[in-house]
Amino acid sequence: MTDLQDKSTIDAAARALEAGRLVAFPTETVYGLGADAENPEAVAAIYAAKGRPQDHPVIVHVAPGADLDYWACEIPAQARQLAEAFWPGPLTMILKRAPGIPSAVSGGQDTVGIRCPSHPVAIQLLQAFKGGRGGVAAPSANKFGHVSPTTAQHVRDEFGIDPRLALVLDGGQSEVGIESTIVDMSRLATHGPVLLRPGHISADAIEAVIGELPARPDTHRDPTAPRASGTLESHYAPHTPVAMQDTATLQATLSRLHAAGRKVALIHYSALPSTHAQVELPATPEGFAYALYAALRAMDGSGADVILVEAPPQDGAWLGVNDRLRRAAHGSTGIVHGLINNTPGL
Ligand code: TXA
Ligand code: MG
């Protein structure tokens, strides 16, 4: 699944990045839309291709063994411990940005998000790019606010033929399936470590390494909290309205929507009646996360009026999945309510 790419393809991708072009590449979480992190024009092309606001920071991806002090300054010992424990892997750390690193990568903030991915193709690319000493700025390779891609085909579906995108490296389906855990390590003295985005690496796993459980951000009371687009209420959303409901409620909703002649797409893990279109996912957080975005995309393309998702359990292991589902459903609560209650005009 994570086959290495041949050297000539990797070299072509690395040269394209060095020339200021964009390259999409697989990571173990989701596919990234990469550019040279030290080339502000190349970084600007990412924002343009995604349709993303310029003040949203992007993550800088580095090769294993990269010099953290090149990218960040005032690095706390706990951050080095986390890098040692979880890199290469699905953890992003927010650190104070080193003076020489362009502010374009952090949307003008004085921090930088850094991660060393574990996908072999990502590592190949990072090692070939600038002799392994460069950084590749890469948000998820989707249009702003849309579902992140977990296959090369998803990336092609998002961007079609875009002259800014030199090539899409194919590394099979991303194993984790949801974006990296983000922990803010830039304000330890005043705030301690803060979990900005839950993911495969859990708060408990972080605590086991640094002896302190990261806090959840309180963005309402703390206007100085780093901005993160993954922390926007409406994000990771398909075009079709999405509702997340517990199993019993969902069964009742399903009957009412069917009675009203609505086409329902279903993402579930319990045995449920058949519908217009459905995907049954494994009832484990890892299995669910792995297949979730592909399922959302498939159901989005099914021509359904609504996508119903069976709400996963609320416990900590499901935090990352529940977070993404809540955001995918956020923008459509009113629409779904209308469909369920058969409001005229819908
Ligand atoms: O798994 C991932 O993290 C994927 C793959 C491609 O590595 N990338 C990803 O990037 O999810 P993106 O841009 O879709 O989400 C990155 C998140 C955003 O919410 C961004 O605002 C936040 O990281 N971020 C990046 N740098 C930051 C910084 N300096 N301060 C605060 N948040 C930052
Ligand atoms: Mg994203």
Coordinates of C-alpha atoms and ligand atoms in Angstrom, one line a residue:
M1 CA 0.0 0.0 0.0
T2 CA 2.8 2.4 0.8
D3 CA 5.0 1.4 -2.1
L4 CA 8.1 3.5 -2.5
Q5 CA 8.1 5.6 -5.7
D6 CA 10.8 5.2 -8.2
K7 CA 13.7 7.6 -7.8
S8 CA 13.0 9.5 -11.0
T9 CA 9.5 10.4 -9.9
I10 CA 10.7 11.5 -6.5
D11 CA 13.5 13.5 -8.1
A12 CA 11.0 15.2 -10.4
A13 CA 8.8 16.1 -7.5
A14 CA 11.7 17.5 -5.4
R15 CA 12.9 19.6 -8.4
A16 CA 9.4 20.9 -8.9
L17 CA 9.2 22.0 -5.3
E18 CA 12.7 23.6 -5.5
A19 CA 11.4 25.5 -8.6
G20 CA 8.5 26.9 -6.6
R21 CA 5.8 24.7 -7.9
L22 CA 3.2 22.6 -5.9
V23 CA 3.4 18.9 -5.4
A24 CA 0.7 16.8 -3.7
F25 CA 2.1 13.9 -1.7
P26 CA 0.8 11.1 0.6
T27 CA 1.3 11.2 4.4
E28 CA 0.1 8.6 6.9
T29 CA -2.7 11.0 7.9
V30 CA -4.1 12.6 4.7
Y31 CA -2.6 13.9 1.5
G32 CA -0.8 17.2 1.6
L33 CA -0.5 20.0 -1.0
G34 CA 3.2 20.9 -0.7
A35 CA 5.4 23.9 -1.5
D36 CA 8.9 25.1 -0.4
A37 CA 8.2 26.5 3.1
E38 CA 11.0 29.0 2.6
N39 CA 9.6 30.4 -0.7
P40 CA 6.8 32.8 0.2
E41 CA 5.5 32.9 -3.5
A42 CA 5.2 29.1 -3.5
V43 CA 3.4 29.2 -0.2
A44 CA 1.1 31.8 -1.6
A45 CA 0.3 29.5 -4.5
I46 CA -1.0 26.9 -1.9
Y47 CA -3.4 29.5 -0.5
A48 CA -4.6 30.4 -4.0
A49 CA -5.1 26.8 -5.1
K50 CA -7.0 25.9 -1.9
G51 CA -9.0 29.1 -1.8
R52 CA -7.8 29.5 1.7
P53 CA -7.5 32.8 3.7
Q54 CA -3.9 34.1 3.7
D55 CA -3.8 34.4 7.5
H56 CA -4.2 30.7 8.1
P57 CA -0.9 29.0 9.0
V58 CA 0.3 25.8 7.3
I59 CA 2.3 22.9 8.7
V60 CA 6.0 22.6 7.7
H61 CA 7.0 19.0 7.0
V62 CA 10.6 18.0 7.7
A63 CA 12.7 14.8 7.1
P64 CA 13.5 12.5 9.9
G65 CA 16.5 13.9 11.9
A66 CA 15.9 17.4 10.7
D67 CA 17.4 20.3 12.7
L68 CA 14.5 21.6 14.8
D69 CA 16.6 24.6 15.8
Y70 CA 16.7 25.7 12.2
W71 CA 12.9 26.1 12.1
A72 CA 12.1 27.1 15.7
C73 CA 13.6 28.9 18.7
E74 CA 13.2 28.7 22.4
I75 CA 12.3 25.0 22.0
P76 CA 11.2 23.5 25.3
A77 CA 12.7 20.2 26.4
Q78 CA 9.2 18.7 26.4
A79 CA 8.9 19.4 22.7
R80 CA 12.1 17.6 22.0
Q81 CA 10.8 14.7 24.0
L82 CA 7.6 14.6 22.0
A83 CA 9.6 14.7 18.7
E84 CA 11.7 11.8 20.0
A85 CA 8.7 9.8 21.0
F86 CA 6.3 10.4 18.1
W87 CA 8.3 11.4 15.0
P88 CA 8.2 10.3 12.3
G89 CA 4.4 10.2 12.9
P90 CA 1.1 12.0 13.1
L91 CA 2.0 14.7 15.6
T92 CA 2.3 18.4 14.8
M93 CA 3.9 20.8 17.3
I94 CA 3.4 24.6 17.3
L95 CA 6.7 26.2 18.4
K96 CA 8.1 29.7 18.3
R97 CA 9.3 30.5 14.8
A98 CA 13.0 31.0 14.2
P99 CA 13.8 34.5 13.1
G100 CA 15.0 33.5 9.6
I101 CA 11.8 31.5 8.7
P102 CA 9.4 33.5 6.5
S103 CA 6.2 34.4 8.3
A104 CA 4.2 33.3 5.3
V105 CA 4.1 29.8 6.6
S106 CA 2.4 30.9 9.8
G107 CA 0.0 33.4 8.4
G108 CA 2.0 36.2 10.0
Q109 CA 2.0 34.6 13.5
D110 CA 5.3 34.3 15.5
T111 CA 5.0 30.5 15.6
V112 CA 5.5 27.6 13.2
G113 CA 3.8 24.3 13.0
I114 CA 6.2 21.4 12.4
R115 CA 5.8 17.7 11.8
C116 CA 7.9 14.8 10.5
P117 CA 5.5 12.4 8.7
S118 CA 6.1 8.7 8.6
H119 CA 4.7 7.8 5.2
P120 CA 7.6 6.3 3.2
V121 CA 6.8 8.4 0.1
A122 CA 6.7 11.6 2.2
I123 CA 10.0 10.7 3.7
Q124 CA 11.5 10.0 0.3
L125 CA 10.3 13.3 -1.0
L126 CA 11.6 15.2 2.1
Q127 CA 15.0 13.6 1.8
A128 CA 15.3 14.4 -1.9
F129 CA 14.1 18.0 -1.5
K130 CA 17.0 20.4 -0.9
G131 CA 19.2 17.4 0.2
G132 CA 16.9 16.7 3.1
R133 CA 17.4 20.1 4.7
G134 CA 14.3 21.8 3.4
G135 CA 10.8 22.1 4.8
V136 CA 7.7 21.4 2.8
A137 CA 4.7 23.6 3.8
A138 CA 1.6 21.5 3.3
P139 CA -2.0 21.8 4.3
S140 CA -4.3 19.0 3.5
A141 CA -4.8 18.8 -0.3
N142 CA -8.4 19.8 -0.5
K143 CA -10.3 23.1 -1.2
F144 CA -10.7 25.2 1.9
G145 CA -13.3 23.7 4.3
H146 CA -13.8 20.6 2.3
V147 CA -13.1 16.9 3.2
S148 CA -9.4 16.0 3.4
P149 CA -8.1 13.6 0.8
T150 CA -6.9 10.1 1.8
T151 CA -6.0 8.9 -1.8
A152 CA -4.3 10.4 -4.8
Q153 CA -7.6 10.1 -6.7
H154 CA -9.3 12.3 -4.0
V155 CA -6.6 15.0 -4.7
R156 CA -7.2 14.8 -8.4
D157 CA -10.9 15.1 -7.8
E158 CA -10.3 18.3 -5.7
F159 CA -8.0 20.1 -8.1
G160 CA -8.6 18.7 -11.6
I161 CA -6.0 20.1 -13.9
D162 CA -4.4 23.0 -12.0
P163 CA -1.3 24.5 -13.6
R164 CA 0.1 25.3 -10.2
L165 CA 0.1 21.6 -9.3
A166 CA 3.2 19.9 -10.9
L167 CA 2.3 16.4 -9.8
V168 CA 0.4 14.1 -7.4
L169 CA 2.5 11.4 -5.9
D170 CA 0.5 8.2 -5.2
G171 CA 1.2 6.3 -2.0
G172 CA -2.0 4.4 -1.6
Q173 CA -4.7 5.1 1.0
S174 CA -3.4 7.0 4.1
E175 CA -3.3 4.7 7.0
V176 CA -4.5 7.0 9.8
G177 CA -7.1 8.7 7.8
I178 CA -7.6 11.9 9.9
E179 CA -5.2 14.8 10.2
S180 CA -2.4 14.9 12.7
T181 CA -2.8 15.7 16.4
I182 CA -1.7 19.4 16.9
V183 CA -0.2 20.4 20.3
D184 CA 0.8 24.0 21.0
M185 CA 4.2 23.9 22.7
S186 CA 4.9 27.6 22.1
R187 CA 3.3 29.0 25.3
L188 CA 4.3 26.5 27.9
A189 CA 5.1 29.0 30.6
T190 CA 1.7 30.7 30.5
H191 CA -0.7 28.0 29.2
G192 CA 1.1 24.6 29.4
P193 CA 0.8 22.3 26.4
V194 CA -2.5 22.9 24.6
L195 CA -4.2 20.3 22.3
L196 CA -5.4 22.3 19.3
R197 CA -6.6 19.4 17.2
P198 CA -7.2 15.8 18.5
G199 CA -5.9 13.0 16.3
H200 CA -4.5 9.5 16.3
I201 CA -1.9 10.4 19.0
S202 CA -4.0 10.9 22.0
A203 CA -3.8 13.4 24.9
D204 CA -3.0 10.4 27.2
A205 CA -0.1 9.3 24.9
I206 CA 1.3 12.9 25.1
E207 CA 0.9 13.0 28.9
A208 CA 2.7 9.7 29.1
V209 CA 5.8 11.3 27.5
I210 CA 5.8 14.8 29.1
G211 CA 4.0 14.1 32.3
E212 CA 1.4 16.7 31.7
L213 CA -2.0 16.3 30.0
P214 CA -2.4 18.9 27.2
A215 CA -5.4 21.3 27.9
R216 CA -8.1 22.0 25.3
P217 CA -8.0 25.5 24.0
D218 CA -10.5 28.0 25.2
T219 CA -10.6 30.2 22.2
H220 CA -13.5 32.3 23.5
R221 CA -11.7 33.4 26.6
D222 CA -8.2 33.4 25.1
P223 CA -8.0 35.6 22.0
T224 CA -4.2 35.0 21.9
A225 CA -4.7 31.3 21.2
P226 CA -3.0 30.4 17.8
R227 CA -5.5 30.3 15.0
A228 CA -5.9 27.0 13.4
S229 CA -8.3 26.4 10.5
G230 CA -8.9 22.9 11.8
T231 CA -10.4 24.6 14.8
L232 CA -13.1 26.4 12.8
E233 CA -16.5 25.2 13.7
S234 CA -17.4 24.3 10.1
H235 CA -14.7 22.3 8.4
Y236 CA -14.1 18.9 6.8
A237 CA -17.5 19.2 5.2
P238 CA -19.0 17.5 2.2
H239 CA -21.4 19.4 -0.1
T240 CA -24.4 17.3 1.0
P241 CA -25.9 18.2 4.4
V242 CA -24.6 15.9 7.2
A243 CA -26.3 14.9 10.5
M244 CA -24.8 12.9 13.2
Q245 CA -27.3 11.0 15.5
D246 CA -27.2 8.2 18.1
T247 CA -28.4 4.9 16.8
A248 CA -32.0 5.0 18.1
T249 CA -32.6 8.6 16.9
L250 CA -31.0 7.8 13.6
Q251 CA -33.3 4.8 13.0
A252 CA -36.4 7.0 13.7
T253 CA -35.0 9.7 11.4
L254 CA -34.4 7.2 8.7
S255 CA -38.0 6.0 8.8
R256 CA -39.3 9.6 8.6
L257 CA -37.0 10.6 5.7
H258 CA -37.9 7.4 3.8
A259 CA -41.6 8.1 4.4
A260 CA -41.1 11.6 3.0
G261 CA -39.4 10.2 -0.1
R262 CA -36.0 11.5 0.7
K263 CA -32.8 9.9 -0.5
V264 CA -30.6 9.1 2.5
A265 CA -27.0 8.2 2.5
L266 CA -25.8 6.4 5.6
I267 CA -22.5 6.0 7.3
H268 CA -22.8 3.5 10.2
Y269 CA -21.3 0.7 12.2
S270 CA -24.4 -1.1 13.5
A271 CA -26.6 -3.3 11.4
L272 CA -29.1 -0.8 9.9
P273 CA -31.7 -1.0 7.1
S274 CA -30.6 -0.5 3.6
T275 CA -30.9 3.0 2.1
H276 CA -30.2 4.9 -1.1
A277 CA -26.5 4.5 -0.4
Q278 CA -24.5 3.5 2.6
V279 CA -21.1 2.5 3.9
E280 CA -20.6 0.3 7.0
L281 CA -17.4 1.2 8.8
P282 CA -15.5 -0.8 11.4
A283 CA -16.6 -0.1 15.0
T284 CA -13.1 0.8 16.1
P285 CA -11.7 4.3 16.2
E286 CA -8.8 3.4 14.0
G287 CA -10.9 1.5 11.5
F288 CA -13.5 4.2 11.4
A289 CA -10.9 7.0 11.0
Y290 CA -9.1 5.1 8.2
A291 CA -12.3 4.9 6.1
L292 CA -14.2 8.0 7.2
Y293 CA -13.2 10.6 4.6
A294 CA -13.5 8.1 1.7
A295 CA -16.9 7.3 3.0
L296 CA -18.0 11.0 3.2
R297 CA -16.8 11.6 -0.3
A298 CA -18.5 8.5 -1.7
M299 CA -21.8 9.4 0.1
D300 CA -21.4 13.0 -1.1
G301 CA -21.3 11.7 -4.7
S302 CA -24.3 9.4 -4.3
G303 CA -27.0 12.0 -5.1
A304 CA -28.5 11.7 -1.6
D305 CA -30.5 14.6 0.0
V306 CA -28.7 14.0 3.3
I307 CA -25.9 12.0 4.8
L308 CA -26.8 10.5 8.2
V309 CA -23.9 9.4 10.4
E310 CA -24.3 7.0 13.3
A311 CA -22.7 8.8 16.2
P312 CA -19.7 7.0 17.5
P313 CA -19.2 6.5 21.3
Q314 CA -18.2 9.6 23.2
D315 CA -15.1 8.2 24.9
G316 CA -11.5 9.5 24.5
A317 CA -10.4 7.1 21.9
W318 CA -13.0 8.5 19.5
L319 CA -12.1 12.1 20.2
G320 CA -10.5 12.7 16.8
V321 CA -13.3 11.1 14.8
N322 CA -16.0 12.8 16.8
D323 CA -14.3 16.2 16.3
R324 CA -14.2 15.8 12.5
L325 CA -17.8 14.5 12.3
R326 CA -19.1 17.4 14.5
R327 CA -17.4 19.9 12.2
A328 CA -18.6 18.1 9.0
A329 CA -22.1 18.4 10.3
H330 CA -21.9 21.9 11.8
G331 CA -23.0 23.9 8.8
S332 CA -26.1 21.7 8.0
T333 CA -28.0 21.5 11.2
G334 CA -30.9 23.8 10.0
I335 CA -31.1 22.1 6.6
V336 CA -31.2 18.6 8.1
H337 CA -33.9 19.7 10.6
G338 CA -36.0 21.0 7.7
L339 CA -35.6 17.8 5.8
I340 CA -36.6 15.7 8.8
N341 CA -39.6 17.8 9.5
N342 CA -40.5 18.1 5.8
T343 CA -40.5 21.9 5.8
P344 CA -42.1 23.2 2.7
G345 CA -39.6 24.4 0.1
L346 CA -37.0 21.9 0.9
Ligands
TXA1 O1 -2.1 15.5 9.1 C1 -1.9 16.7 8.8 O2 -1.6 17.6 9.7 C2 -2.0 17.1 7.4 C3 -0.9 16.5 6.6 C4 -0.9 16.9 5.2 O3 0.3 16.7 7.2 N1 -2.0 18.5 7.2 C5 -3.0 19.3 7.6 O4 -2.8 20.6 7.3 O5 -4.0 18.9 8.2 P1 -4.0 21.7 7.4 O6 -3.4 23.0 6.9 O7 -5.2 21.2 6.7 O8 -4.2 21.8 8.9 C6 -3.2 22.3 9.7 C7 -3.6 22.9 10.9 C8 -4.5 24.1 10.6 O9 -5.6 24.1 11.4 C9 -3.5 25.3 10.9 O10 -4.2 26.4 11.2 C10 -2.7 24.7 12.0 O11 -2.5 23.4 11.6 N2 -1.4 25.3 12.2 C11 -0.3 25.3 11.4 N3 0.6 26.1 11.8 C12 0.2 26.7 12.9 C13 0.7 27.7 13.8 N4 1.9 28.2 13.6 N5 -0.1 28.0 14.8 C14 -1.4 27.5 15.0 N6 -1.9 26.6 14.2 C15 -1.2 26.2 13.1
MG2 MG -7.1 20.8 6.2

